[in-house]
Tab-separated table of C-alpha atoms in Angstrom:
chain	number	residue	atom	x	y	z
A	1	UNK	CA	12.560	-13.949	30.624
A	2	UNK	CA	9.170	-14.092	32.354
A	3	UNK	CA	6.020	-12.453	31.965
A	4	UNK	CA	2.207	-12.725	32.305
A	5	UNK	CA	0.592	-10.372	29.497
A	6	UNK	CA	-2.994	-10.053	28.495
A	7	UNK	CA	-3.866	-11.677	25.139
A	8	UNK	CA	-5.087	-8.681	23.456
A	9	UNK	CA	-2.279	-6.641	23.788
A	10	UNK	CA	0.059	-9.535	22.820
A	11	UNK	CA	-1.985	-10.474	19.671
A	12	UNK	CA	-1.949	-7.100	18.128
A	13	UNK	CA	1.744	-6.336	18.648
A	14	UNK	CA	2.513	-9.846	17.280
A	15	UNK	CA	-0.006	-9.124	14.402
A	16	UNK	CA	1.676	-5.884	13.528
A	17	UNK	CA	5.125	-7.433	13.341
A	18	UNK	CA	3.937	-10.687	11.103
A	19	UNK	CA	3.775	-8.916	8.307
A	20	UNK	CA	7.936	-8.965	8.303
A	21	UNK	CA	7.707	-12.555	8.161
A	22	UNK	CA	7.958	-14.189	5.240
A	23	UNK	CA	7.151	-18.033	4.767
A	24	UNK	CA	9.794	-18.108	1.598
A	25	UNK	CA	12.757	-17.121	4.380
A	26	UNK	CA	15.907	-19.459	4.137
A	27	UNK	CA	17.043	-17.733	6.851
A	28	UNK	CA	15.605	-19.775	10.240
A	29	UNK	CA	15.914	-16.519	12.654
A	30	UNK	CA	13.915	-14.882	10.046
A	31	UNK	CA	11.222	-16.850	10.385
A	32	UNK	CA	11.244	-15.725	14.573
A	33	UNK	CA	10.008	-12.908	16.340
A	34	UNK	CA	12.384	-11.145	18.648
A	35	UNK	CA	11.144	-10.604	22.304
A	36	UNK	CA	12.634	-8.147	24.279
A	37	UNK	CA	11.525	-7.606	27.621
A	38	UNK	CA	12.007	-4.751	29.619
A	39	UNK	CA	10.712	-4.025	33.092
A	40	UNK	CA	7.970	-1.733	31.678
A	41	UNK	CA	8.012	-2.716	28.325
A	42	UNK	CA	8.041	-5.886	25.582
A	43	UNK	CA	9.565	-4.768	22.117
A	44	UNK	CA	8.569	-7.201	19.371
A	45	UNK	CA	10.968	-7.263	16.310
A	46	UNK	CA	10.309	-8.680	13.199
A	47	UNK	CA	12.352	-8.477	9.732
A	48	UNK	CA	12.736	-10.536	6.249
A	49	UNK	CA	16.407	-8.514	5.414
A	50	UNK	CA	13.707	-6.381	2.970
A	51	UNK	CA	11.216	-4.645	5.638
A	52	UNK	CA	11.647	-4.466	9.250
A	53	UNK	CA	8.656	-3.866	11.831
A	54	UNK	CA	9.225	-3.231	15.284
A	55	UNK	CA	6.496	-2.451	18.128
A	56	UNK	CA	6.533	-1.705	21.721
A	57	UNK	CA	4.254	-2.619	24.152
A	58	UNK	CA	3.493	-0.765	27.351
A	59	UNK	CA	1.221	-1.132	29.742
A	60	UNK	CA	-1.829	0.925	28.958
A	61	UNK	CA	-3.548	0.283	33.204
A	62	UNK	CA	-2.305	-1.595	35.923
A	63	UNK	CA	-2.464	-5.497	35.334
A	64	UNK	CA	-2.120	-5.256	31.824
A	65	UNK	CA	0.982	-6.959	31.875
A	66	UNK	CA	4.031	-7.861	34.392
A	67	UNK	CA	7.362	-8.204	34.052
A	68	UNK	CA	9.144	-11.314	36.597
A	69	UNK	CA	12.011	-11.654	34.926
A	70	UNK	CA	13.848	-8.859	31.896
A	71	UNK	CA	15.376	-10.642	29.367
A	72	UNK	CA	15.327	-11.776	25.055
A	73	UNK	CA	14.416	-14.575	23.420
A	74	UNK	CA	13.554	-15.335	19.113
A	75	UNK	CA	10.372	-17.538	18.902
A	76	UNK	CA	9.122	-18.786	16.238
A	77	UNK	CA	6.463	-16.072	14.347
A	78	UNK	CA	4.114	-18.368	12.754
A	79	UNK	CA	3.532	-20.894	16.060
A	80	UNK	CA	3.303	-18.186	18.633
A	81	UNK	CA	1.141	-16.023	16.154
A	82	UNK	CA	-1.396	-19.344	16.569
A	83	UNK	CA	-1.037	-19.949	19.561
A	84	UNK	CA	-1.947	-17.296	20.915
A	85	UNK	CA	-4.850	-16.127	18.388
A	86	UNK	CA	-6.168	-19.044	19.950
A	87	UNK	CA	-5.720	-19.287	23.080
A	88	UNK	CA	-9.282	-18.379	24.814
A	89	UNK	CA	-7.991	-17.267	28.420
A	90	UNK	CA	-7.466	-13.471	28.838
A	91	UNK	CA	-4.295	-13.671	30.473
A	92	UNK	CA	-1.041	-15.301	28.873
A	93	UNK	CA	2.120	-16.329	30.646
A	94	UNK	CA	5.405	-16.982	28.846
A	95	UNK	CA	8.242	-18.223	30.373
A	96	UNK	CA	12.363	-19.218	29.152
A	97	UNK	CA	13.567	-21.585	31.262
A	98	UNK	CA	17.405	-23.443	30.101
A	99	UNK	CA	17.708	-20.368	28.068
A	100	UNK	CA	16.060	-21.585	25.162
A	101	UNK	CA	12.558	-23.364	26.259
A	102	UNK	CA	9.831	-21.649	26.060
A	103	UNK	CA	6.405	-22.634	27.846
A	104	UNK	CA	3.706	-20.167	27.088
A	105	UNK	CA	0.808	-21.293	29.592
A	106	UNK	CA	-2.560	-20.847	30.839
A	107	UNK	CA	-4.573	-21.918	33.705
A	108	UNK	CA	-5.612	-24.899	30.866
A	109	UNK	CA	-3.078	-24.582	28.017
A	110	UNK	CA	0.750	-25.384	28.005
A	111	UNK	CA	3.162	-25.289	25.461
A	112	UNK	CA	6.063	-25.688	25.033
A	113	UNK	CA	8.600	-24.004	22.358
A	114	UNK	CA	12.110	-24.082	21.415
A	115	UNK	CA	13.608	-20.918	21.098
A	116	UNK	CA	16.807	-18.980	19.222
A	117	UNK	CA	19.478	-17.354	21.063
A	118	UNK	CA	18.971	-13.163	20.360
A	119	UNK	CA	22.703	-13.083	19.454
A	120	UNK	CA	21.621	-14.846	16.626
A	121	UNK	CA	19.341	-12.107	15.436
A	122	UNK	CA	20.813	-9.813	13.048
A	123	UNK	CA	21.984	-6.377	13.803
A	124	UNK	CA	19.310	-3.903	12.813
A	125	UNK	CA	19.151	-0.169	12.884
A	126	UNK	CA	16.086	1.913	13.404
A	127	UNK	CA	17.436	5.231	13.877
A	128	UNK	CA	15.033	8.262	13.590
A	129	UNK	CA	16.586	11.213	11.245
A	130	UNK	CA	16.629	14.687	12.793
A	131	UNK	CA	14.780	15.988	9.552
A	132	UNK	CA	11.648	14.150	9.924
A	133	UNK	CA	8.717	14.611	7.153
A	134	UNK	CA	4.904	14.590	8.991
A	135	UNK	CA	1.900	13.715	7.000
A	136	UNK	CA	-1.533	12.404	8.106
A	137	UNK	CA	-2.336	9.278	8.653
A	138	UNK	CA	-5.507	9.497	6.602
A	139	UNK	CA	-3.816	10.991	3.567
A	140	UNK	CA	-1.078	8.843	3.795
A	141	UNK	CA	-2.801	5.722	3.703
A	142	UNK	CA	-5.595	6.875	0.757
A	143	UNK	CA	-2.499	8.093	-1.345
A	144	UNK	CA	-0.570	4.819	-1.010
A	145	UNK	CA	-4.539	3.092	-2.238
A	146	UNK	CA	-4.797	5.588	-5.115
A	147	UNK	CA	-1.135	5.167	-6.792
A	148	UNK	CA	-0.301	1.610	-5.856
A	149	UNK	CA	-1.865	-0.309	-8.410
A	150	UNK	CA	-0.546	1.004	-11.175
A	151	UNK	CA	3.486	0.082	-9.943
A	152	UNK	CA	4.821	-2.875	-12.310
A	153	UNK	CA	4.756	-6.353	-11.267
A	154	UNK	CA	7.870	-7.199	-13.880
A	155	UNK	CA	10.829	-7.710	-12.287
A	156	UNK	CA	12.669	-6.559	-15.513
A	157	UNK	CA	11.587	-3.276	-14.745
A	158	UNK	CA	12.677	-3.030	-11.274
A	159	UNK	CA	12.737	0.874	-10.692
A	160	UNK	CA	9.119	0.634	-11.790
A	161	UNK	CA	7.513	-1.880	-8.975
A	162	UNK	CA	7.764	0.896	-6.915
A	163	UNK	CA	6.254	4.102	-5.782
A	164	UNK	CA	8.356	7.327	-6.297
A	165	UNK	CA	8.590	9.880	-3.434
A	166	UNK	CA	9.373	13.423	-4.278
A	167	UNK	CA	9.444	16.056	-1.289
A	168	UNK	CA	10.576	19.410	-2.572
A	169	UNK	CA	9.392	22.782	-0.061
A	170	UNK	CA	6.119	21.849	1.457
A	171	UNK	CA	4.854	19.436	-1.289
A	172	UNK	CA	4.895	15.647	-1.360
A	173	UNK	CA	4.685	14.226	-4.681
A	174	UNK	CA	3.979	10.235	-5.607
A	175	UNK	CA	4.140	8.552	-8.622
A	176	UNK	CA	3.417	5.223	-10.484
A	177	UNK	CA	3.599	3.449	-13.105
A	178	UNK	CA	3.956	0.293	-15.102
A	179	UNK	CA	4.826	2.179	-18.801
A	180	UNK	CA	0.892	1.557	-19.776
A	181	UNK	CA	-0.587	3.879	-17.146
A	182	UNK	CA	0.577	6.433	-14.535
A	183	UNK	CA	-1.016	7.535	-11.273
A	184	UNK	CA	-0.396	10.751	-9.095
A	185	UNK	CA	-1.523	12.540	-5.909
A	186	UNK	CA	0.137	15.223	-4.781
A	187	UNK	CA	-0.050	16.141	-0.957
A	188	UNK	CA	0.372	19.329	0.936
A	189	UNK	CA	2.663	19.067	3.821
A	190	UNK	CA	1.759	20.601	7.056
A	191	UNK	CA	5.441	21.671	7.529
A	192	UNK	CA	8.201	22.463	4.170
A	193	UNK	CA	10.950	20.054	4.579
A	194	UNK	CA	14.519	21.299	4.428
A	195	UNK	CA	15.547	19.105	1.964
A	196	UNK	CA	14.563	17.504	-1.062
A	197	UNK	CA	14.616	14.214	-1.810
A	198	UNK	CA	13.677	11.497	-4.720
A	199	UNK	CA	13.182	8.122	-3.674
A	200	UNK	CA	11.561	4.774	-4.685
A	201	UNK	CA	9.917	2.584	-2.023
A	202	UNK	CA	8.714	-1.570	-3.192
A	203	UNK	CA	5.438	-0.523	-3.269
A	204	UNK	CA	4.784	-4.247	-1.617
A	205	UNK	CA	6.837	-2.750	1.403
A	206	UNK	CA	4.487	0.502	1.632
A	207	UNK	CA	1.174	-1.869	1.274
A	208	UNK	CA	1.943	-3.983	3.898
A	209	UNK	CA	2.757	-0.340	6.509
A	210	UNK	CA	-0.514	0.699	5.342
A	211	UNK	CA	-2.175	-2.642	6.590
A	212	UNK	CA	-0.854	-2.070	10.080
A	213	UNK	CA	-2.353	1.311	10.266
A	214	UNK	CA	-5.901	1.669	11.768
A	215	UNK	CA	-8.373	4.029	11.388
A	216	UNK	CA	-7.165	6.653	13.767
A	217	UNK	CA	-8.028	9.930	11.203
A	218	UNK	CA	-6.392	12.316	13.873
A	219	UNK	CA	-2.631	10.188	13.725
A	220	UNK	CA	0.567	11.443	11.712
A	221	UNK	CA	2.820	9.274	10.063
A	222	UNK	CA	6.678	10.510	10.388
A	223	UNK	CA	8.835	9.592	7.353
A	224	UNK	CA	12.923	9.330	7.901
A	225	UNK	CA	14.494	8.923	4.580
A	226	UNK	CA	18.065	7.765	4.601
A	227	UNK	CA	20.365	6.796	1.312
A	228	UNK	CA	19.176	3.041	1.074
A	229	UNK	CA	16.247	2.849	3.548
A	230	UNK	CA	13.457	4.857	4.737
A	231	UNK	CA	11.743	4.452	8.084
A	232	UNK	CA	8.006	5.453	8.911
A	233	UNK	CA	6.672	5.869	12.547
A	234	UNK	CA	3.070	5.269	12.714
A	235	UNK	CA	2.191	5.767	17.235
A	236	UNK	CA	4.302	2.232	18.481
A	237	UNK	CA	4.823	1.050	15.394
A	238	UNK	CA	8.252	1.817	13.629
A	239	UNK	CA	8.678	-0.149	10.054
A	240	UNK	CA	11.884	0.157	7.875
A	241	UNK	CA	12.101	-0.635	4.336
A	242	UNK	CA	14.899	-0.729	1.563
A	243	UNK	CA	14.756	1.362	-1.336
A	244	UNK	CA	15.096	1.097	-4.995
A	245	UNK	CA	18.148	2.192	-6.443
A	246	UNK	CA	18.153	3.859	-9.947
A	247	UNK	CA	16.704	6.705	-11.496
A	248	UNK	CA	13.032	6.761	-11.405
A	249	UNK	CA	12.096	8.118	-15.272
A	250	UNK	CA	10.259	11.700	-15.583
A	251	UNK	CA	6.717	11.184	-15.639
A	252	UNK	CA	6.020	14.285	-16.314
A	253	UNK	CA	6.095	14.778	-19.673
A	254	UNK	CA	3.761	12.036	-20.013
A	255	UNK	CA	0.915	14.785	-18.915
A	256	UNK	CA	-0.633	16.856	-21.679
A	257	UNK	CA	-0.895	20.584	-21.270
A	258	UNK	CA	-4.254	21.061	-23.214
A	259	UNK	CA	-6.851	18.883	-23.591
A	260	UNK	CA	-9.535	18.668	-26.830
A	261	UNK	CA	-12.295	17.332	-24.784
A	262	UNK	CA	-13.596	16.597	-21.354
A	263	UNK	CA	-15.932	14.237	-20.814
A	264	UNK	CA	-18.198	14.861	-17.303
A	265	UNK	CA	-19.807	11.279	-16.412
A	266	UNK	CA	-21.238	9.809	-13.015
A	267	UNK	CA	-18.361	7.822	-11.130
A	268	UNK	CA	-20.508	4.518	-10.138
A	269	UNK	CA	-22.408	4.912	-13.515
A	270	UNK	CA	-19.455	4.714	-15.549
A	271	UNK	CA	-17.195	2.118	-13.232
A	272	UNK	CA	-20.487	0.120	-13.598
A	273	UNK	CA	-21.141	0.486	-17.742
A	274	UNK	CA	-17.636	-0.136	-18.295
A	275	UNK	CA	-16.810	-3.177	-16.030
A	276	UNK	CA	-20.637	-4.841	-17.957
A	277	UNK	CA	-19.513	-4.240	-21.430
A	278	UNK	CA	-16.001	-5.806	-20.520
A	279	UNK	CA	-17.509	-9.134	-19.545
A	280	UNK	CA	-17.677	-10.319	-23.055
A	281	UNK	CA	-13.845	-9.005	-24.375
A	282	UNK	CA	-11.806	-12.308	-24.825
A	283	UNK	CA	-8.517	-11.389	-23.029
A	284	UNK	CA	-8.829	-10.781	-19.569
A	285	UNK	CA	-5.651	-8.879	-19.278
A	286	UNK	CA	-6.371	-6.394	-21.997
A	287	UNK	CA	-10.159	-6.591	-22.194
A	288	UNK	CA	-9.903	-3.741	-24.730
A	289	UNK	CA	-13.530	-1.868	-24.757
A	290	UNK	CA	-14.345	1.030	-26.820
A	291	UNK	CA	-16.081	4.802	-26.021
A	292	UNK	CA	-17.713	6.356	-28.301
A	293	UNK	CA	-19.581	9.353	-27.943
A	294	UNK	CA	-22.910	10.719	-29.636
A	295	UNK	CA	-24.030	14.016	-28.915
A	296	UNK	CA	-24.358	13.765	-24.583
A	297	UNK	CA	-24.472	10.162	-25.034
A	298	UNK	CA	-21.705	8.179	-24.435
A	299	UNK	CA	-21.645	4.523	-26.058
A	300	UNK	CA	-19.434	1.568	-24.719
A	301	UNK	CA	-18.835	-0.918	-26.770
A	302	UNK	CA	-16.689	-4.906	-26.672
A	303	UNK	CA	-16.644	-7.595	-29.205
A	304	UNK	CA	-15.227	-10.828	-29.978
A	305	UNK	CA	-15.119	-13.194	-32.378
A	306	UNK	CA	-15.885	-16.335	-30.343
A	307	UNK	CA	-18.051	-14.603	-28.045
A	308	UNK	CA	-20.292	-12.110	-28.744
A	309	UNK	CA	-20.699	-8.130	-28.563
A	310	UNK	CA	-22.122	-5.871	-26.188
A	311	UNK	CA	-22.760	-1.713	-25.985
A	312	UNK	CA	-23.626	0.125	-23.164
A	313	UNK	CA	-24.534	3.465	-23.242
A	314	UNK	CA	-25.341	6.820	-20.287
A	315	UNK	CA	-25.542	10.278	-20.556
A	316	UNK	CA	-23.037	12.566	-20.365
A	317	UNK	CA	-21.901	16.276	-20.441
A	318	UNK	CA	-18.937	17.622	-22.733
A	319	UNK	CA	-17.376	21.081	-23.026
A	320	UNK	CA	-17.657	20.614	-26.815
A	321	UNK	CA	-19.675	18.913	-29.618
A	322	UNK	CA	-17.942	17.389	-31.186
A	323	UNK	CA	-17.860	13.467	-30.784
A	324	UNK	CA	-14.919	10.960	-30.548
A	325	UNK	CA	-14.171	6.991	-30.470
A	326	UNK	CA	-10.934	5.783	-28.392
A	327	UNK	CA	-10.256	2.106	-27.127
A	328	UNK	CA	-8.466	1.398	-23.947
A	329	UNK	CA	-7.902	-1.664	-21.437
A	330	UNK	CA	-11.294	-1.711	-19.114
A	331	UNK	CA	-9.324	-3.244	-16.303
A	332	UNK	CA	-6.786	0.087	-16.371
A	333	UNK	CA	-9.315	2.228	-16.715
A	334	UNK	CA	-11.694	0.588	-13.785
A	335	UNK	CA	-8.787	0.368	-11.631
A	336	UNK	CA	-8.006	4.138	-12.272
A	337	UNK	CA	-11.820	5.031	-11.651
A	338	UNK	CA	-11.574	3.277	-8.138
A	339	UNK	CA	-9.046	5.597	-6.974
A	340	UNK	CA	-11.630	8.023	-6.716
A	341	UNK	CA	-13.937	8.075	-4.114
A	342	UNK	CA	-15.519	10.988	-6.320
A	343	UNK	CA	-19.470	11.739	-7.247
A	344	UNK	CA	-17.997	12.877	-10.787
A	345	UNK	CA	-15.107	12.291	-12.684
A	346	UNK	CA	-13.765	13.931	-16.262
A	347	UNK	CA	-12.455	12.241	-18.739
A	348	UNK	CA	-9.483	14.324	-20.563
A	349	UNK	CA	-9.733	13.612	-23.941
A	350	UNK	CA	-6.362	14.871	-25.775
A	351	UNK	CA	-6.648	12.962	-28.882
A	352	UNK	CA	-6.220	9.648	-31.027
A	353	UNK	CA	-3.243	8.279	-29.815
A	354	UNK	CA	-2.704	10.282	-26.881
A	355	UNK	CA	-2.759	8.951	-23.366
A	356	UNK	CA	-6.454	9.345	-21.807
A	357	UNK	CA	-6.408	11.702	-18.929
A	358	UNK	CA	-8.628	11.305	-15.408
A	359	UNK	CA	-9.175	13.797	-12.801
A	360	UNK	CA	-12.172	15.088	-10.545
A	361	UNK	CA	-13.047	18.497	-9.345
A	362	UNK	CA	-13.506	17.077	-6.211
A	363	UNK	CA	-10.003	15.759	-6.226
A	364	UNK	CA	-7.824	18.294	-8.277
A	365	UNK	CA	-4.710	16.655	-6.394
A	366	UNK	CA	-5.127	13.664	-7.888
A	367	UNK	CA	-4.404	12.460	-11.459
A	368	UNK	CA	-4.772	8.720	-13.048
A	369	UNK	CA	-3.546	8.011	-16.624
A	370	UNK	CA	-4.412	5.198	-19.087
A	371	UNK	CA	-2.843	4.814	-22.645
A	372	UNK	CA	-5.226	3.836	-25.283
A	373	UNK	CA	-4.985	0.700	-27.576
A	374	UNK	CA	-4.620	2.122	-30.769
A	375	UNK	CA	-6.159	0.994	-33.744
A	376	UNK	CA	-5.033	-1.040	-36.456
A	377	UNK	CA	-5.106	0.815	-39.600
A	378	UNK	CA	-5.153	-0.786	-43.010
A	379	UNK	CA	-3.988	1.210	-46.341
């Protein structure tokens, strides 16, 4: 194998594909990057057994690249990721010589690398499904940011560290949840899919796909679901993941039909009262803070023993007037706030003990809930 490539086009493929690699990997071939070089292409493989990530690189104009010599080779992901982020000459050869050396050169660097044999590599499968699902890349990305954070991080639980998948007709449905708090979005899909499906993706795997994608608005993302994996295709990018097996639990009774009261408020102003009055709670994990309302006034309130107390209050509209007092965890209701990128946001009051519900009218296809802390009652 022999090739002279231009660094940019090198660096981003090999970017794309380091996010396979993991640095916990027992597995030594793991820790590589599979070349595969083609006369008008390099394919770049990378996979930890849990995701898979494979790019292609063509040549975009004459001299971006060319080929001497076709042939496969695993290097090592972390060294040639450095070396060549840091490499300052716009033009980088590679070259196997006795099958296994590698010498990726410049004009005034040399090094030299030993390599894995590509029978070594495992055998992987990226086949595309003939029942694709298409959804924007935009949409995509922004729903995996506004259900993500509430999946579980207990392993106990492991149906619930991921992010549930429902297509049925022309809607995509996603849900979360970590038993304390539950987000949705649902999506309209350009095109009904044929069949239905209900799946659960590692939400860690469906992060790291986002983190490859840029900012191209216009793109589609193509989704292949299979029994035990699912494949996206984002352009040259084509990243596999396992799923979760088990039965994801119905979330859907968790969603009141009626509500008693909504509560309009200011996004920033409330994300900004709340995350003040939670500085003093004692317990940074449940940092319970309290909201109280009086009249079109609503009151935020934390205390502590060893600390201190603070209340915050801003105005507010409600649809009735009557007022109300509910705790809940600031850090699950802040983190449920930030999936909106809303001016307002309503706060479905439903009652005591009942889960608090959030939703925008600029976002009706979104939904976050957060279950209160209830109080302790003495008799």
């Amino acid at each position: 194998m022999k090739l002279t490539i231009k660094k940019d086009l090198l660096l981003d493929g090999l970017n794309k594909v380091s996010h396979a690699i993991s640095s916990k990997n027992l597995i030594p071939v793991l820790a590589g990057i599979k070349f595969d070089l083609k006369k008008d292409k390099l394919t770049l493989t990378a996979s930890d057994n849990d995701i898979t990530i494979q790019t292609t690189i063509e040549s975009l104009k004459d001299g971006d690249f060319k080929v001497e010599e076709e042939g496969s080779i695993i290097i090592s992901g972390k060294y040639i990721l450095e070396i060549v982020r840091k490499i300052p000459d716009e033009f980088i050869n590679i070259d196997v010589v006795d099958n296994l050396k590698i010498m990726v050169y410049t004009d005034n660097s040399e090094y030299d690398l030993n390599g894995i044999s590509e029978n070594e590599y495992p055998t992987i499968s990226l086949d595309e499904s003939k029942k694709k699902i298409d959804i924007n890349s935009k949409i995509f990305r922004d729903s995996i940011t506004e259900t993500a954070f509430a999946t579980s991080n207990e392993e106990t639980k492991p149906i619930l560290t991921g992010i549930n998948f429902k297509v049925n007709g022309n809607i995509l449905e996603l849900n979360s949840t970590d038993s304390y708090r539950l987000a949705r979005k649902l999506i309209n899909l350009s095109k009904a899919s044929e069949d239905s499906y209900n799946i659960v993706i590692p939400s860690h795997n469906v992060l790291e796909f986002t983190r490859i994608m840029d900012d191209d608005d216009k793109a589609n993302v193509e989704m292949h679901i299979f029994n035990s994996k699912v494949l996206f295709k984002y352009k040259n990018v084509l990243f596999q993941s396992r799923l979760i097996s088990g039965t994801y639990p119905n979330t859907s009774n968790l969603l009141p039909e009626s509500t008693y009261m909504v509560i309009t408020a200011n996004l920033n102003d409330l994300y900004n009262v709340i995350d003040r009055a939670s500085i003093l709670t004692s317990d940074k994990d449940k940092n319970t803070v309290t909201f109280e309302t009086q009249g079109n006034t609503l009151v935020v309130k934390s205390s502590s023993v060893e600390i201190g107390r603070v209340e915050e209050k801003m105005n507010i509209t409600k649809n009735i007037e009557d007022d109300i007092k509910i705790s809940f965890s600031a850090r699950y209701m802040m983190e449920a706030l930030k999936a909106f990128s809303t001016e307002t946001v309503d706060i479905n009051y439903v009652g005591e003990i009942k889960p608090i519900i959030i939703k925008s009218k600029e976002k009706e296809n979104l939904t976050e809930l957060v279950l209160p802390v209830l109080p302790i009652r003495t008799y």
